[in-house]
Coordinates of C-alpha atoms in Angstrom, one line a residue:
X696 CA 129.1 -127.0 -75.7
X697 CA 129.7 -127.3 -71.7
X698 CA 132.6 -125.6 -70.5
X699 CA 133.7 -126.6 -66.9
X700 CA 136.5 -125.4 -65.1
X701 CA 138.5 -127.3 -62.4
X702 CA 139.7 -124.0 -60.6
X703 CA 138.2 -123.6 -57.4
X704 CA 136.7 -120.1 -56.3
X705 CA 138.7 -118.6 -53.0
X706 CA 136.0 -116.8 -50.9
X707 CA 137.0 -114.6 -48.1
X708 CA 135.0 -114.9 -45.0
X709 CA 135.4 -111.7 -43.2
X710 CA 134.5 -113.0 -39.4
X711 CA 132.5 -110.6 -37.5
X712 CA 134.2 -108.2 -35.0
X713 CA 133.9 -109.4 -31.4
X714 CA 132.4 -106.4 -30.2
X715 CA 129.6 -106.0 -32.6
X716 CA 128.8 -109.9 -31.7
X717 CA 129.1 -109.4 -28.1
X718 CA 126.6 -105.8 -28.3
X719 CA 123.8 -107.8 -30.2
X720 CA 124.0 -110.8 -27.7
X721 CA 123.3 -108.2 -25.0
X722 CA 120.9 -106.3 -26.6
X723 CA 118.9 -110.3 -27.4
X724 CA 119.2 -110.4 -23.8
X725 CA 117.9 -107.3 -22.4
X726 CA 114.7 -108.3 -25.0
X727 CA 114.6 -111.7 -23.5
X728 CA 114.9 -110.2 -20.2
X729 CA 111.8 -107.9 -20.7
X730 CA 110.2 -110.5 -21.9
X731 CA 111.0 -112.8 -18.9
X732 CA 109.8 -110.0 -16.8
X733 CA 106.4 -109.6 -18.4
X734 CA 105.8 -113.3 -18.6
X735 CA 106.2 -113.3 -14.6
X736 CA 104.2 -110.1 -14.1
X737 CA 101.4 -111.4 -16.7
X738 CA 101.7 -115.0 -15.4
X739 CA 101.5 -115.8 -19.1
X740 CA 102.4 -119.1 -19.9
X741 CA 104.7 -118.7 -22.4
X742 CA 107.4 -116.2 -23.6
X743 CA 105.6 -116.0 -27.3
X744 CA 102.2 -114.8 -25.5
X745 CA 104.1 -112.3 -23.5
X746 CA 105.6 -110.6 -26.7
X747 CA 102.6 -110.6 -28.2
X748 CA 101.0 -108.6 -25.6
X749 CA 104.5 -106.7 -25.2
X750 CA 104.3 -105.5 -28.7
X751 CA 100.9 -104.5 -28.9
X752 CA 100.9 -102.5 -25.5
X753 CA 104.6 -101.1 -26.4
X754 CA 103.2 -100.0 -29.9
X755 CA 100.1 -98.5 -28.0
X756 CA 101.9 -96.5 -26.0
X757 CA 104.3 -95.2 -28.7
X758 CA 101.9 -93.3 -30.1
X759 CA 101.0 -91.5 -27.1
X760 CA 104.8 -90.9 -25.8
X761 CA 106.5 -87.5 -27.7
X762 CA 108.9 -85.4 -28.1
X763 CA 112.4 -86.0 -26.0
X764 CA 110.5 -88.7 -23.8
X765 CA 109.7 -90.8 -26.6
X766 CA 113.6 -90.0 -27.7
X767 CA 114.6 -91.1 -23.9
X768 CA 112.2 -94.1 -23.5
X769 CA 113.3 -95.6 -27.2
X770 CA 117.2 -95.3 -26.2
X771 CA 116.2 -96.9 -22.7
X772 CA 114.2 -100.4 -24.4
X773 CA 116.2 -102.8 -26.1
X774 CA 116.5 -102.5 -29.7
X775 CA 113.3 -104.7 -30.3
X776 CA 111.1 -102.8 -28.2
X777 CA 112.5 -99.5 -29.2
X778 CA 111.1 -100.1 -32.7
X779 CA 107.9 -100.6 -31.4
X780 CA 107.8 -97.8 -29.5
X781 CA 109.3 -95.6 -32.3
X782 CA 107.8 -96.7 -35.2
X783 CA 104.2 -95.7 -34.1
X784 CA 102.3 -92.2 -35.3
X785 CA 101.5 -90.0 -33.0
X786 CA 97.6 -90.0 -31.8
X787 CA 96.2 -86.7 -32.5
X788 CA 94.0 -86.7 -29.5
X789 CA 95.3 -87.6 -25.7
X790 CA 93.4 -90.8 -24.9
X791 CA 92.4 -91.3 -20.9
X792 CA 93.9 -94.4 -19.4
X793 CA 90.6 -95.9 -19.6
X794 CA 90.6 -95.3 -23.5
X795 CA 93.8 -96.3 -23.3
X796 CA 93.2 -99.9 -21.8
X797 CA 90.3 -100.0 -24.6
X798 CA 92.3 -99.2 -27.4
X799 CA 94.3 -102.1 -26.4
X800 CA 91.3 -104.5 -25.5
X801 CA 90.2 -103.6 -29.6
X802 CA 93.7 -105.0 -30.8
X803 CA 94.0 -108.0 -28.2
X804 CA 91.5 -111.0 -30.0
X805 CA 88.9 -112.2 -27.2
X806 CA 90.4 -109.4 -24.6
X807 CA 87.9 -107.3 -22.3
X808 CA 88.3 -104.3 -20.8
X809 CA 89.8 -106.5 -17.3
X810 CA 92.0 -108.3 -19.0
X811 CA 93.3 -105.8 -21.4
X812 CA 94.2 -104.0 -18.4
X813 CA 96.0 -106.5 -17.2
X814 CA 98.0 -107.0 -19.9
X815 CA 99.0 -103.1 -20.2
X816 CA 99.6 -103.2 -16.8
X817 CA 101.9 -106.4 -16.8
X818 CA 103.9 -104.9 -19.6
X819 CA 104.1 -101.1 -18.3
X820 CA 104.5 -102.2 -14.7
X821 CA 108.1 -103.8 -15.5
X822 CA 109.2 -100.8 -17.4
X823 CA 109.9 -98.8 -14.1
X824 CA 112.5 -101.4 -13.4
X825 CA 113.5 -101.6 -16.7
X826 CA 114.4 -97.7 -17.8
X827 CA 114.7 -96.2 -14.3
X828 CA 111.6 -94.2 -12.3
X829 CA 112.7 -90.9 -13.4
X830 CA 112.0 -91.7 -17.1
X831 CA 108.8 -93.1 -16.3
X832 CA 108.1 -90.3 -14.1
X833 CA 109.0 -87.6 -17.2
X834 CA 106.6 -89.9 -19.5
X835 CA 103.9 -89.7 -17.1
X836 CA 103.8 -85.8 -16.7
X837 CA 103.3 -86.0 -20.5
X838 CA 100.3 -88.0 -20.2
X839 CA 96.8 -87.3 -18.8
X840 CA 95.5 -88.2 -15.2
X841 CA 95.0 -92.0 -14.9
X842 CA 98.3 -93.9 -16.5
X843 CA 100.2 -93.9 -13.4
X844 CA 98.6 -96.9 -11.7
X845 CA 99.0 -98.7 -15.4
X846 CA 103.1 -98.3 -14.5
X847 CA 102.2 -99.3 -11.1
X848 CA 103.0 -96.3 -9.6
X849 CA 100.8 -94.2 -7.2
X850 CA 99.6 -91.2 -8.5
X851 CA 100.1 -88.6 -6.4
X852 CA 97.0 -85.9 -7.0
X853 CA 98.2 -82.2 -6.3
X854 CA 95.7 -80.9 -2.6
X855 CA 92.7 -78.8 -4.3
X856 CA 92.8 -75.0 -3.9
X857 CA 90.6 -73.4 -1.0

């Protein structure tokens, strides 16, 4: 026996509040924005090759940023990146920027050690822009020798002692 009912079910559609809508719309663009930005710096020719190389560089460096710079950096990104960053363990051993621009080369398919630095720097050297010198400048004292020119900054070597 079928038993069919010609009452219609009401169902409430509770709209989302403005705010909310308006806050992840700007948080898609700041991701799109960092995206756009590494696409021109990269000269990639598309937006899905420069997240790809975003993520893997971002995820790189999140396990070698700590403590209340990795905090700082994560609240700085957009939401997307922020994961990245965050989500990563940290290294047990400080890598070289050298190493560094390896370790990414290893995850990149088909990348050498030229173009892998490429790639790290095209992603790191918009982050200055992106979060404000002064982060990047705490993030760098927390790293060895080496990663400033990978942010595109000048590293500025302290005079030897006579």
């Amino acid at each position: 026996m079928t038993v069919t009912s010609t009452q219609s079910i009401r169902r409430t559609v509770i709209p989302a509040r403005r705010e909310a809508s308006e806050a992840a719309a700007t948080r898609s663009r700041a991701w799109t924005r960092l995206l756009d930005e590494v696409r021109k710096a990269g000269q990639y020719t598309t937006t899905a090759e420069a997240e790809r190389v975003t993520r893997i560089v971002l995820s790189a460096l999140g396990g070698h940023v700590v403590g209340d710079e990795r905090v700082a950096l994560a609240r700085a990104l957009p939401p997307e990146a922020a994961r990245v960053v965050a989500s990563q363990i940290p290294v047990t051993r400080p890598q070289t920027a050298a190493e560094f621009v390896d370790g990414v080369a290893a995850r990149i398919e088909g990348a050498t050690p030229a173009t892998a630095r490429w790639d790290v720097s095209s992603v790191l050297g918009v982050l200055p822009d992106l979060v404000g010198d002064d982060l990047i400048d705490r993030v760098l004292r927390e790293l060895p020798p080496g990663y400033a020119l990978l942010f595109g900054k000048a590293e500025l070597v302290p005079p030897a002692a006579r």
